[in-house]
PDB file of N, CA and C in Angstrom:
ATOM      1  N   MET A 686       0.904  -1.121   0.045  1.00 53.00           N
ATOM      2  CA  MET A 686      -0.056   0.025   0.057  1.00 53.00           C
ATOM      3  C   MET A 686       0.794   1.305  -0.012  1.00 53.00           C
ATOM      4  N   ASP A 687       0.454   2.179  -0.988  1.00 61.00           N
ATOM      5  CA  ASP A 687       1.286   3.278  -0.825  1.00 61.00           C
ATOM      6  C   ASP A 687       0.950   4.529   0.280  1.00 61.00           C
ATOM      7  N   ASP A 688      -0.434   4.147   0.716  1.00 61.00           N
ATOM      8  CA  ASP A 688      -1.024   5.142   1.712  1.00 61.00           C
ATOM      9  C   ASP A 688      -0.218   5.072   2.844  1.00 61.00           C
ATOM     10  N   ILE A 689       0.238   6.173   3.536  1.00 68.00           N
ATOM     11  CA  ILE A 689       1.084   6.280   4.774  1.00 68.00           C
ATOM     12  C   ILE A 689       0.131   6.132   6.080  1.00 68.00           C
ATOM     13  N   GLU A 690      -1.093   6.187   5.742  1.00 76.00           N
ATOM     14  CA  GLU A 690      -2.059   6.201   6.935  1.00 76.00           C
ATOM     15  C   GLU A 690      -2.630   4.699   6.842  1.00 76.00           C
ATOM     16  N   ARG A 691      -1.686   3.861   7.039  1.00 84.00           N
ATOM     17  CA  ARG A 691      -2.169   2.311   6.788  1.00 84.00           C
ATOM     18  C   ARG A 691      -1.736   1.605   8.164  1.00 84.00           C
ATOM     19  N   SER A 692      -2.450   0.537   8.416  1.00 91.00           N
ATOM     20  CA  SER A 692      -1.932  -0.480   9.401  1.00 91.00           C
ATOM     21  C   SER A 692      -2.205  -1.865   8.981  1.00 91.00           C
ATOM     22  N   PHE A 693      -1.746  -2.823   9.694  1.00 91.00           N
ATOM     23  CA  PHE A 693      -1.956  -4.249   9.623  1.00 91.00           C
ATOM     24  C   PHE A 693      -1.807  -4.921  10.598  1.00 91.00           C
ATOM     25  N   THR A 694      -2.308  -6.320  10.621  1.00 92.00           N
ATOM     26  CA  THR A 694      -1.919  -7.292  11.628  1.00 92.00           C
ATOM     27  C   THR A 694      -1.869  -8.748  11.071  1.00 92.00           C
ATOM     28  N   GLY A 695      -0.993  -9.492  11.458  1.00 91.00           N
ATOM     29  CA  GLY A 695      -0.924 -10.940  11.095  1.00 91.00           C
ATOM     30  C   GLY A 695      -1.579 -11.777  12.090  1.00 91.00           C
ATOM     31  N   ASP A 696      -2.244 -11.180  12.931  1.00 92.00           N
ATOM     32  CA  ASP A 696      -2.815 -12.094  14.197  1.00 92.00           C
ATOM     33  C   ASP A 696      -4.375 -12.164  13.881  1.00 92.00           C
ATOM     34  N   ARG A 697      -4.812 -13.279  13.525  1.00 91.00           N
ATOM     35  CA  ARG A 697      -6.179 -13.556  13.393  1.00 91.00           C
ATOM     36  C   ARG A 697      -7.072 -13.207  14.571  1.00 91.00           C
ATOM     37  N   THR A 698      -6.463 -13.441  15.864  1.00 90.00           N
ATOM     38  CA  THR A 698      -7.340 -13.318  17.082  1.00 90.00           C
ATOM     39  C   THR A 698      -7.629 -11.816  17.172  1.00 90.00           C
ATOM     40  N   GLU A 699      -6.548 -10.918  16.733  1.00 92.00           N
ATOM     41  CA  GLU A 699      -6.844  -9.367  16.947  1.00 92.00           C
ATOM     42  C   GLU A 699      -7.803  -9.074  15.884  1.00 92.00           C
ATOM     43  N   PHE A 700      -7.652  -9.496  14.584  1.00 92.00           N
ATOM     44  CA  PHE A 700      -8.684  -9.289  13.701  1.00 92.00           C
ATOM     45  C   PHE A 700     -10.057  -9.377  13.952  1.00 92.00           C
ATOM     46  N   ILE A 701     -10.271 -10.799  14.291  1.00 93.00           N
ATOM     47  CA  ILE A 701     -11.613 -11.235  14.684  1.00 93.00           C
ATOM     48  C   ILE A 701     -12.197 -10.597  15.959  1.00 93.00           C
ATOM     49  N   GLY A 702     -11.098 -10.608  17.033  1.00 90.00           N
ATOM     50  CA  GLY A 702     -11.613 -10.121  18.424  1.00 90.00           C
ATOM     51  C   GLY A 702     -12.167 -11.130  19.302  1.00 90.00           C
ATOM     52  N   ARG A 703     -12.191 -11.032  20.537  1.00 86.00           N
ATOM     53  CA  ARG A 703     -12.680 -11.878  21.522  1.00 86.00           C
ATOM     54  C   ARG A 703     -14.181 -12.220  21.363  1.00 86.00           C
ATOM     55  N   ASN A 704     -14.911 -11.286  21.052  1.00 82.00           N
ATOM     56  CA  ASN A 704     -16.299 -11.662  20.982  1.00 82.00           C
ATOM     57  C   ASN A 704     -16.807 -11.334  19.433  1.00 82.00           C
ATOM     58  N   GLY A 705     -15.907 -11.274  18.593  1.00 82.00           N
ATOM     59  CA  GLY A 705     -16.170 -10.940  17.118  1.00 82.00           C
ATOM     60  C   GLY A 705     -16.359 -12.250  16.399  1.00 82.00           C
ATOM     61  N   SER A 706     -16.738 -12.013  15.191  1.00 89.00           N
ATOM     62  CA  SER A 706     -16.863 -13.094  14.292  1.00 89.00           C
ATOM     63  C   SER A 706     -16.368 -12.764  12.830  1.00 89.00           C
ATOM     64  N   LEU A 707     -16.180 -13.755  11.948  1.00 89.00           N
ATOM     65  CA  LEU A 707     -15.891 -13.415  10.577  1.00 89.00           C
ATOM     66  C   LEU A 707     -16.970 -12.495   9.851  1.00 89.00           C
ATOM     67  N   GLN A 708     -18.156 -12.504  10.282  1.00 92.00           N
ATOM     68  CA  GLN A 708     -19.188 -11.510   9.824  1.00 92.00           C
ATOM     69  C   GLN A 708     -19.140 -10.368  10.252  1.00 92.00           C
ATOM     70  N   LYS A 709     -18.543 -10.252  11.663  1.00 91.00           N
ATOM     71  CA  LYS A 709     -18.413  -8.904  12.102  1.00 91.00           C
ATOM     72  C   LYS A 709     -17.014  -8.852  12.967  1.00 91.00           C
ATOM     73  N   PRO A 710     -16.043  -8.728  12.219  1.00 92.00           N
ATOM     74  CA  PRO A 710     -14.752  -8.846  12.839  1.00 92.00           C
ATOM     75  C   PRO A 710     -14.525  -7.512  13.642  1.00 92.00           C
ATOM     76  N   ASP A 711     -13.829  -7.723  14.831  1.00 90.00           N
ATOM     77  CA  ASP A 711     -13.445  -6.519  15.815  1.00 90.00           C
ATOM     78  C   ASP A 711     -12.588  -5.579  14.983  1.00 90.00           C
ATOM     79  N   ALA A 712     -11.767  -5.935  14.195  1.00 90.00           N
ATOM     80  CA  ALA A 712     -10.818  -4.955  13.432  1.00 90.00           C
ATOM     81  C   ALA A 712     -11.655  -3.731  12.704  1.00 90.00           C
ATOM     82  N   LEU A 713     -12.793  -4.169  12.329  1.00 88.00           N
ATOM     83  CA  LEU A 713     -13.519  -2.962  11.649  1.00 88.00           C
ATOM     84  C   LEU A 713     -13.879  -1.949  12.358  1.00 88.00           C
ATOM     85  N   SER A 714     -13.898  -2.143  13.644  1.00 88.00           N
ATOM     86  CA  SER A 714     -14.230  -1.113  14.509  1.00 88.00           C
ATOM     87  C   SER A 714     -12.920  -0.379  15.199  1.00 88.00           C
ATOM     88  N   GLN A 715     -11.821  -0.782  14.779  1.00 87.00           N
ATOM     89  CA  GLN A 715     -10.513  -0.347  15.270  1.00 87.00           C
ATOM     90  C   GLN A 715     -10.110   0.792  14.422  1.00 87.00           C
ATOM     91  N   VAL A 716      -9.441   1.897  15.014  1.00 88.00           N
ATOM     92  CA  VAL A 716      -8.999   2.881  14.267  1.00 88.00           C
ATOM     93  C   VAL A 716      -7.559   2.535  13.601  1.00 88.00           C
ATOM     94  N   LYS A 717      -6.738   1.696  14.328  1.00 92.00           N
ATOM     95  CA  LYS A 717      -5.471   1.163  13.862  1.00 92.00           C
ATOM     96  C   LYS A 717      -5.336  -0.332  14.296  1.00 92.00           C
ATOM     97  N   LEU A 718      -4.822  -0.957  13.583  1.00 93.00           N
ATOM     98  CA  LEU A 718      -4.290  -2.436  13.900  1.00 93.00           C
ATOM     99  C   LEU A 718      -2.681  -2.269  14.189  1.00 93.00           C
ATOM    100  N   SER A 719      -2.443  -3.379  15.083  1.00 92.00           N
ATOM    101  CA  SER A 719      -1.209  -3.318  15.858  1.00 92.00           C
ATOM    102  C   SER A 719       0.139  -3.416  15.080  1.00 92.00           C
ATOM    103  N   GLY A 720       0.016  -4.140  13.947  1.00 90.00           N
ATOM    104  CA  GLY A 720       1.268  -4.419  13.222  1.00 90.00           C
ATOM    105  C   GLY A 720       1.866  -5.701  13.663  1.00 90.00           C
ATOM    106  N   LYS A 721       1.302  -6.356  14.509  1.00 90.00           N
ATOM    107  CA  LYS A 721       1.946  -7.726  14.966  1.00 90.00           C
ATOM    108  C   LYS A 721       2.009  -8.579  13.891  1.00 90.00           C
ATOM    109  N   THR A 722       3.107  -9.318  13.716  1.00 89.00           N
ATOM    110  CA  THR A 722       3.366 -10.470  12.940  1.00 89.00           C
ATOM    111  C   THR A 722       4.139 -11.526  13.653  1.00 89.00           C
ATOM    112  N   GLY A 723       4.258 -12.721  13.252  1.00 85.00           N
ATOM    113  CA  GLY A 723       5.084 -13.548  13.912  1.00 85.00           C
ATOM    114  C   GLY A 723       4.726 -15.099  13.779  1.00 85.00           C
ATOM    115  N   ALA A 724       5.475 -15.989  14.113  1.00 83.00           N
ATOM    116  CA  ALA A 724       5.251 -17.471  13.974  1.00 83.00           C
ATOM    117  C   ALA A 724       4.334 -17.984  15.095  1.00 83.00           C
ATOM    118  N   ALA A 725       4.196 -17.233  16.126  1.00 82.00           N
ATOM    119  CA  ALA A 725       3.530 -17.832  17.369  1.00 82.00           C
ATOM    120  C   ALA A 725       2.111 -17.436  17.442  1.00 82.00           C
ATOM    121  N   MET A 726       1.592 -17.013  16.291  1.00 82.00           N
ATOM    122  CA  MET A 726       0.080 -16.491  16.350  1.00 82.00           C
ATOM    123  C   MET A 726      -0.536 -17.251  15.198  1.00 82.00           C
ATOM    124  N   ASP A 727      -2.018 -17.391  15.350  1.00 86.00           N
ATOM    125  CA  ASP A 727      -2.536 -17.862  14.354  1.00 86.00           C
ATOM    126  C   ASP A 727      -2.692 -16.971  13.179  1.00 86.00           C
ATOM    127  N   PRO A 728      -2.012 -17.282  11.876  1.00 89.00           N
ATOM    128  CA  PRO A 728      -1.774 -16.195  11.032  1.00 89.00           C
ATOM    129  C   PRO A 728      -2.882 -15.733  10.202  1.00 89.00           C
ATOM    130  N   CYS A 729      -3.022 -14.623   9.661  1.00 90.00           N
ATOM    131  CA  CYS A 729      -3.839 -14.016   8.832  1.00 90.00           C
ATOM    132  C   CYS A 729      -3.113 -12.719   8.211  1.00 90.00           C
ATOM    133  N   ALA A 730      -3.882 -12.162   7.174  1.00 89.00           N
ATOM    134  CA  ALA A 730      -3.320 -10.795   6.725  1.00 89.00           C
ATOM    135  C   ALA A 730      -4.411  -9.978   6.684  1.00 89.00           C
ATOM    136  N   ALA A 731      -4.429  -8.880   7.524  1.00 90.00           N
ATOM    137  CA  ALA A 731      -5.441  -7.821   7.489  1.00 90.00           C
ATOM    138  C   ALA A 731      -4.857  -6.506   7.258  1.00 90.00           C
ATOM    139  N   LEU A 732      -5.087  -5.841   6.255  1.00 91.00           N
ATOM    140  CA  LEU A 732      -4.659  -4.474   6.007  1.00 91.00           C
ATOM    141  C   LEU A 732      -5.911  -3.605   5.976  1.00 91.00           C
ATOM    142  N   GLN A 733      -5.507  -2.381   6.649  1.00 91.00           N
ATOM    143  CA  GLN A 733      -6.396  -1.401   6.921  1.00 91.00           C
ATOM    144  C   GLN A 733      -6.036   0.003   6.478  1.00 91.00           C
ATOM    145  N   VAL A 734      -6.889   0.723   5.826  1.00 89.00           N
ATOM    146  CA  VAL A 734      -6.680   2.108   5.500  1.00 89.00           C
ATOM    147  C   VAL A 734      -7.961   2.864   5.924  1.00 89.00           C
ATOM    148  N   ASN A 735      -7.793   3.847   6.731  1.00 86.00           N
ATOM    149  CA  ASN A 735      -8.943   4.496   7.113  1.00 86.00           C
ATOM    150  C   ASN A 735      -8.931   5.995   6.340  1.00 86.00           C
ATOM    151  N   PHE A 736     -10.043   6.469   5.924  1.00 86.00           N
ATOM    152  CA  PHE A 736     -10.142   7.676   5.204  1.00 86.00           C
ATOM    153  C   PHE A 736     -11.694   8.034   5.257  1.00 86.00           C
ATOM    154  N   VAL A 737     -12.023   9.316   4.906  1.00 88.00           N
ATOM    155  CA  VAL A 737     -13.485   9.912   4.877  1.00 88.00           C
ATOM    156  C   VAL A 737     -13.615  10.444   3.442  1.00 88.00           C
ATOM    157  N   LEU A 738     -14.775   9.985   2.881  1.00 93.00           N
ATOM    158  CA  LEU A 738     -15.023  10.607   1.565  1.00 93.00           C
ATOM    159  C   LEU A 738     -15.987  11.594   1.650  1.00 93.00           C
ATOM    160  N   SER A 739     -15.965  12.762   0.883  1.00 95.00           N
ATOM    161  CA  SER A 739     -16.956  13.741   0.743  1.00 95.00           C
ATOM    162  C   SER A 739     -17.902  13.232  -0.256  1.00 95.00           C
ATOM    163  N   PRO A 740     -19.142  13.856  -0.368  1.00 96.00           N
ATOM    164  CA  PRO A 740     -20.086  13.355  -1.488  1.00 96.00           C
ATOM    165  C   PRO A 740     -19.315  13.361  -2.925  1.00 96.00           C
ATOM    166  N   ASN A 741     -19.621  12.499  -3.642  1.00 96.00           N
ATOM    167  CA  ASN A 741     -19.038  12.400  -5.022  1.00 96.00           C
ATOM    168  C   ASN A 741     -17.585  12.271  -5.067  1.00 96.00           C
ATOM    169  N   GLN A 742     -16.937  12.202  -3.949  1.00 96.00           N
ATOM    170  CA  GLN A 742     -15.429  11.932  -3.997  1.00 96.00           C
ATOM    171  C   GLN A 742     -14.999  10.666  -4.214  1.00 96.00           C
ATOM    172  N   GLU A 743     -13.804  10.394  -4.777  1.00 92.00           N
ATOM    173  CA  GLU A 743     -13.485   9.169  -5.069  1.00 92.00           C
ATOM    174  C   GLU A 743     -11.964   8.809  -4.467  1.00 92.00           C
ATOM    175  N   LYS A 744     -11.630   7.808  -4.179  1.00 88.00           N
ATOM    176  CA  LYS A 744     -10.270   7.477  -3.649  1.00 88.00           C
ATOM    177  C   LYS A 744      -9.772   5.983  -4.122  1.00 88.00           C
ATOM    178  N   VAL A 745      -8.536   5.934  -4.808  1.00 87.00           N
ATOM    179  CA  VAL A 745      -8.029   4.792  -5.260  1.00 87.00           C
ATOM    180  C   VAL A 745      -7.264   4.259  -3.985  1.00 87.00           C
ATOM    181  N   VAL A 746      -7.331   3.092  -3.661  1.00 86.00           N
ATOM    182  CA  VAL A 746      -6.578   2.373  -2.505  1.00 86.00           C
ATOM    183  C   VAL A 746      -5.827   1.044  -3.323  1.00 86.00           C
ATOM    184  N   ILE A 747      -4.531   1.128  -3.211  1.00 85.00           N
ATOM    185  CA  ILE A 747      -3.861  -0.085  -4.024  1.00 85.00           C
ATOM    186  C   ILE A 747      -3.192  -0.964  -2.924  1.00 85.00           C
ATOM    187  N   PHE A 748      -3.452  -2.235  -2.868  1.00 82.00           N
ATOM    188  CA  PHE A 748      -2.790  -3.059  -2.125  1.00 82.00           C
ATOM    189  C   PHE A 748      -2.060  -4.017  -2.861  1.00 82.00           C
ATOM    190  N   ARG A 749      -0.699  -4.177  -2.579  1.00 82.00           N
ATOM    191  CA  ARG A 749       0.183  -4.930  -3.299  1.00 82.00           C
ATOM    192  C   ARG A 749       0.406  -6.185  -2.218  1.00 82.00           C
ATOM    193  N   LEU A 750       0.135  -7.490  -2.863  1.00 81.00           N
ATOM    194  CA  LEU A 750       0.456  -8.641  -2.142  1.00 81.00           C
ATOM    195  C   LEU A 750       1.475  -9.539  -2.919  1.00 81.00           C
ATOM    196  N   GLY A 751       2.348  -9.943  -2.399  1.00 82.00           N
ATOM    197  CA  GLY A 751       3.379 -10.833  -3.231  1.00 82.00           C
ATOM    198  C   GLY A 751       4.673 -11.454  -2.366  1.00 82.00           C
ATOM    199  N   SER A 752       5.565 -11.986  -2.974  1.00 86.00           N
ATOM    200  CA  SER A 752       6.642 -12.510  -2.179  1.00 86.00           C
ATOM    201  C   SER A 752       7.745 -12.563  -3.050  1.00 86.00           C
ATOM    202  N   GLY A 753       9.030 -12.529  -2.620  1.00 90.00           N
ATOM    203  CA  GLY A 753      10.183 -12.664  -3.232  1.00 90.00           C
ATOM    204  C   GLY A 753      11.032 -13.716  -2.734  1.00 90.00           C
ATOM    205  N   ARG A 754      12.241 -13.897  -3.469  1.00 93.00           N
ATOM    206  CA  ARG A 754      13.114 -14.959  -3.102  1.00 93.00           C
ATOM    207  C   ARG A 754      13.795 -14.675  -1.616  1.00 93.00           C
ATOM    208  N   ASP A 755      14.008 -13.340  -1.455  1.00 94.00           N
ATOM    209  CA  ASP A 755      14.608 -12.981  -0.113  1.00 94.00           C
ATOM    210  C   ASP A 755      14.149 -11.439   0.119  1.00 94.00           C
ATOM    211  N   ALA A 756      14.547 -10.883   1.135  1.00 90.00           N
ATOM    212  CA  ALA A 756      14.213  -9.582   1.535  1.00 90.00           C
ATOM    213  C   ALA A 756      14.528  -8.685   0.480  1.00 90.00           C
ATOM    214  N   GLN A 757      15.801  -8.773  -0.119  1.00 94.00           N
ATOM    215  CA  GLN A 757      16.168  -7.802  -1.281  1.00 94.00           C
ATOM    216  C   GLN A 757      15.207  -7.835  -2.338  1.00 94.00           C
ATOM    217  N   ASP A 758      14.832  -9.200  -2.831  1.00 94.00           N
ATOM    218  CA  ASP A 758      13.854  -9.202  -3.857  1.00 94.00           C
ATOM    219  C   ASP A 758      12.569  -8.647  -3.756  1.00 94.00           C
ATOM    220  N   ALA A 759      12.298  -8.971  -2.385  1.00 89.00           N
ATOM    221  CA  ALA A 759      10.797  -8.451  -1.973  1.00 89.00           C
ATOM    222  C   ALA A 759      10.862  -6.748  -2.110  1.00 89.00           C
ATOM    223  N   SER A 760      11.924  -6.117  -1.528  1.00 90.00           N
ATOM    224  CA  SER A 760      12.108  -4.658  -1.685  1.00 90.00           C
ATOM    225  C   SER A 760      11.978  -4.225  -2.981  1.00 90.00           C
ATOM    226  N   ASN A 761      12.943  -4.757  -3.810  1.00 93.00           N
ATOM    227  CA  ASN A 761      12.772  -4.560  -5.222  1.00 93.00           C
ATOM    228  C   ASN A 761      11.558  -4.746  -6.204  1.00 93.00           C
ATOM    229  N   LEU A 762      10.730  -5.746  -5.694  1.00 90.00           N
ATOM    230  CA  LEU A 762       9.331  -5.852  -6.124  1.00 90.00           C
ATOM    231  C   LEU A 762       8.495  -4.845  -5.609  1.00 90.00           C
ATOM    232  N   VAL A 763       8.540  -4.365  -4.553  1.00 87.00           N
ATOM    233  CA  VAL A 763       7.713  -3.187  -3.852  1.00 87.00           C
ATOM    234  C   VAL A 763       8.040  -2.000  -4.714  1.00 87.00           C
ATOM    235  N   ARG A 764       9.346  -1.675  -4.848  1.00 89.00           N
ATOM    236  CA  ARG A 764       9.688  -0.473  -5.696  1.00 89.00           C
ATOM    237  C   ARG A 764       9.096  -0.468  -7.022  1.00 89.00           C
ATOM    238  N   GLN A 765       9.259  -1.664  -7.637  1.00 90.00           N
ATOM    239  CA  GLN A 765       8.861  -1.937  -9.016  1.00 90.00           C
ATOM    240  C   GLN A 765       7.279  -1.621  -9.291  1.00 90.00           C
ATOM    241  N   PHE A 766       6.458  -1.915  -8.366  1.00 88.00           N
ATOM    242  CA  PHE A 766       5.050  -1.880  -8.490  1.00 88.00           C
ATOM    243  C   PHE A 766       4.357  -0.742  -7.604  1.00 88.00           C
ATOM    244  N   ARG A 767       5.284   0.137  -7.343  1.00 88.00           N
ATOM    245  CA  ARG A 767       4.744   1.361  -6.438  1.00 88.00           C
ATOM    246  C   ARG A 767       3.970   2.249  -7.229  1.00 88.00           C
ATOM    247  N   GLY A 768       2.874   2.688  -6.756  1.00 88.00           N
ATOM    248  CA  GLY A 768       2.288   3.715  -7.530  1.00 88.00           C
ATOM    249  C   GLY A 768       1.008   3.465  -8.249  1.00 88.00           C
ATOM    250  N   LEU A 769       0.137   4.254  -8.736  1.00 90.00           N
ATOM    251  CA  LEU A 769      -1.064   3.968  -9.438  1.00 90.00           C
ATOM    252  C   LEU A 769      -0.754   3.483 -10.887  1.00 90.00           C
ATOM    253  N   LEU A 770       0.123   4.039 -11.602  1.00 93.00           N
ATOM    254  CA  LEU A 770       0.457   3.694 -12.929  1.00 93.00           C
ATOM    255  C   LEU A 770       1.004   2.208 -12.926  1.00 93.00           C
ATOM    256  N   ALA A 771       1.938   1.979 -12.094  1.00 92.00           N
ATOM    257  CA  ALA A 771       2.477   0.488 -12.048  1.00 92.00           C
ATOM    258  C   ALA A 771       1.415  -0.419 -11.708  1.00 92.00           C
ATOM    259  N   ALA A 772       0.454  -0.033 -10.884  1.00 89.00           N
ATOM    260  CA  ALA A 772      -0.702  -1.003 -10.385  1.00 89.00           C
ATOM    261  C   ALA A 772      -1.654  -1.128 -11.545  1.00 89.00           C
ATOM    262  N   THR A 773      -1.890  -0.176 -12.390  1.00 91.00           N
ATOM    263  CA  THR A 773      -2.782  -0.178 -13.454  1.00 91.00           C
ATOM    264  C   THR A 773      -2.131  -1.073 -14.559  1.00 91.00           C
ATOM    265  N   ASN A 774      -0.988  -0.905 -14.837  1.00 94.00           N
ATOM    266  CA  ASN A 774      -0.344  -1.584 -15.902  1.00 94.00           C
ATOM    267  C   ASN A 774      -0.255  -3.114 -15.525  1.00 94.00           C
ATOM    268  N   ALA A 775       0.111  -3.389 -14.328  1.00 91.00           N
ATOM    269  CA  ALA A 775       0.174  -4.799 -13.928  1.00 91.00           C
ATOM    270  C   ALA A 775      -1.193  -5.467 -13.957  1.00 91.00           C
ATOM    271  N   LEU A 776      -2.388  -4.710 -13.451  1.00 91.00           N
ATOM    272  CA  LEU A 776      -3.712  -5.301 -13.523  1.00 91.00           C
ATOM    273  C   LEU A 776      -4.166  -5.447 -14.975  1.00 91.00           C
ATOM    274  N   GLU A 777      -3.686  -4.511 -16.026  1.00 95.00           N
ATOM    275  CA  GLU A 777      -3.932  -4.695 -17.358  1.00 95.00           C
ATOM    276  C   GLU A 777      -3.339  -5.978 -17.914  1.00 95.00           C
ATOM    277  N   LYS A 778      -2.130  -6.199 -17.589  1.00 95.00           N
ATOM    278  CA  LYS A 778      -1.396  -7.550 -18.078  1.00 95.00           C
ATOM    279  C   LYS A 778      -2.092  -8.543 -17.413  1.00 95.00           C
ATOM    280  N   VAL A 779      -2.473  -8.695 -16.200  1.00 94.00           N
ATOM    281  CA  VAL A 779      -3.252  -9.845 -15.773  1.00 94.00           C
ATOM    282  C   VAL A 779      -4.565  -9.943 -16.510  1.00 94.00           C
ATOM    283  N   ASN A 780      -5.309  -8.751 -16.763  1.00 95.00           N
ATOM    284  CA  ASN A 780      -6.484  -8.964 -17.461  1.00 95.00           C
ATOM    285  C   ASN A 780      -6.256  -9.745 -18.920  1.00 95.00           C
ATOM    286  N   GLN A 781      -5.187  -9.125 -19.657  1.00 96.00           N
ATOM    287  CA  GLN A 781      -4.913  -9.572 -20.818  1.00 96.00           C
ATOM    288  C   GLN A 781      -4.605 -11.177 -20.800  1.00 96.00           C
ATOM    289  N   TYR A 782      -3.739 -11.524 -19.853  1.00 95.00           N
ATOM    290  CA  TYR A 782      -3.636 -12.922 -19.755  1.00 95.00           C
ATOM    291  C   TYR A 782      -4.713 -13.878 -19.555  1.00 95.00           C
ATOM    292  N   TRP A 783      -5.660 -13.355 -18.904  1.00 94.00           N
ATOM    293  CA  TRP A 783      -6.747 -14.321 -18.442  1.00 94.00           C
ATOM    294  C   TRP A 783      -7.810 -14.134 -19.629  1.00 94.00           C
ATOM    295  N   THR A 784      -7.766 -13.091 -20.510  1.00 92.00           N
ATOM    296  CA  THR A 784      -8.575 -13.053 -21.580  1.00 92.00           C
ATOM    297  C   THR A 784      -8.131 -13.933 -22.728  1.00 92.00           C
ATOM    298  N   LYS A 785      -6.813 -13.901 -23.034  1.00 92.00           N
ATOM    299  CA  LYS A 785      -6.229 -14.718 -23.751  1.00 92.00           C
ATOM    300  C   LYS A 785      -6.266 -16.209 -23.483  1.00 92.00           C
ATOM    301  N   SER A 786      -6.100 -16.565 -22.203  1.00 92.00           N
ATOM    302  CA  SER A 786      -6.043 -17.982 -21.763  1.00 92.00           C
ATOM    303  C   SER A 786      -7.672 -18.506 -21.838  1.00 92.00           C
ATOM    304  N   LEU A 787      -8.479 -17.664 -21.274  1.00 90.00           N
ATOM    305  CA  LEU A 787      -9.947 -18.260 -21.251  1.00 90.00           C
ATOM    306  C   LEU A 787     -10.514 -18.081 -22.554  1.00 90.00           C
ATOM    307  N   GLY A 788     -10.163 -17.260 -23.595  1.00 86.00           N
ATOM    308  CA  GLY A 788     -10.682 -17.204 -24.845  1.00 86.00           C
ATOM    309  C   GLY A 788     -10.010 -17.881 -25.903  1.00 86.00           C
ATOM    310  N   ALA A 789      -9.055 -18.870 -25.344  1.00 80.00           N
ATOM    311  CA  ALA A 789      -8.275 -19.515 -26.357  1.00 80.00           C
ATOM    312  C   ALA A 789      -9.271 -20.830 -27.217  1.00 80.00           C
ATOM    313  N   ILE A 790     -10.281 -21.175 -26.449  1.00 82.00           N
ATOM    314  CA  ILE A 790     -11.212 -22.113 -26.998  1.00 82.00           C
ATOM    315  C   ILE A 790     -12.579 -21.567 -26.987  1.00 82.00           C
ATOM    316  N   GLN A 791     -13.149 -21.483 -28.125  1.00 80.00           N
ATOM    317  CA  GLN A 791     -14.492 -21.031 -28.296  1.00 80.00           C
ATOM    318  C   GLN A 791     -15.373 -22.383 -28.993  1.00 80.00           C
ATOM    319  N   ILE A 792     -16.542 -22.309 -28.398  1.00 84.00           N
ATOM    320  CA  ILE A 792     -17.496 -23.559 -28.947  1.00 84.00           C
ATOM    321  C   ILE A 792     -18.687 -22.823 -29.229  1.00 84.00           C
ATOM    322  N   ASP A 793     -19.308 -23.081 -30.373  1.00 85.00           N
ATOM    323  CA  ASP A 793     -20.603 -22.514 -30.757  1.00 85.00           C
ATOM    324  C   ASP A 793     -21.474 -23.746 -30.815  1.00 85.00           C
ATOM    325  N   THR A 794     -22.678 -23.577 -30.214  1.00 89.00           N
ATOM    326  CA  THR A 794     -23.627 -24.747 -30.238  1.00 89.00           C
ATOM    327  C   THR A 794     -24.850 -24.193 -30.699  1.00 89.00           C
ATOM    328  N   PRO A 795     -25.744 -25.044 -31.106  1.00 84.00           N
ATOM    329  CA  PRO A 795     -26.990 -24.579 -31.717  1.00 84.00           C
ATOM    330  C   PRO A 795     -27.993 -24.202 -30.527  1.00 84.00           C
TER     331      PRO A 795
END
């Protein structure tokens, strides 16, 4: 995410909450998530961006999820795909791939 007003947690217990559920997770009522990650918890990936929209206002929020061979490779990927233009281009390539793959066979039936 390019938005600096972001938070995250890798802790499913924090996301769902003590009395929460997947239908109404406690994290949706939190202003900010803790940023906790680690091997000792029940893992999940929860990303949060808070903002207020005025009437007729729009906001683009980009989430980048991926992995690299190591920390340096992951950092390079983050830089490569930073920003709206890079995200738009990457999404267009994905759409083209699936259009080509799924459109390769066409069958006409009566």
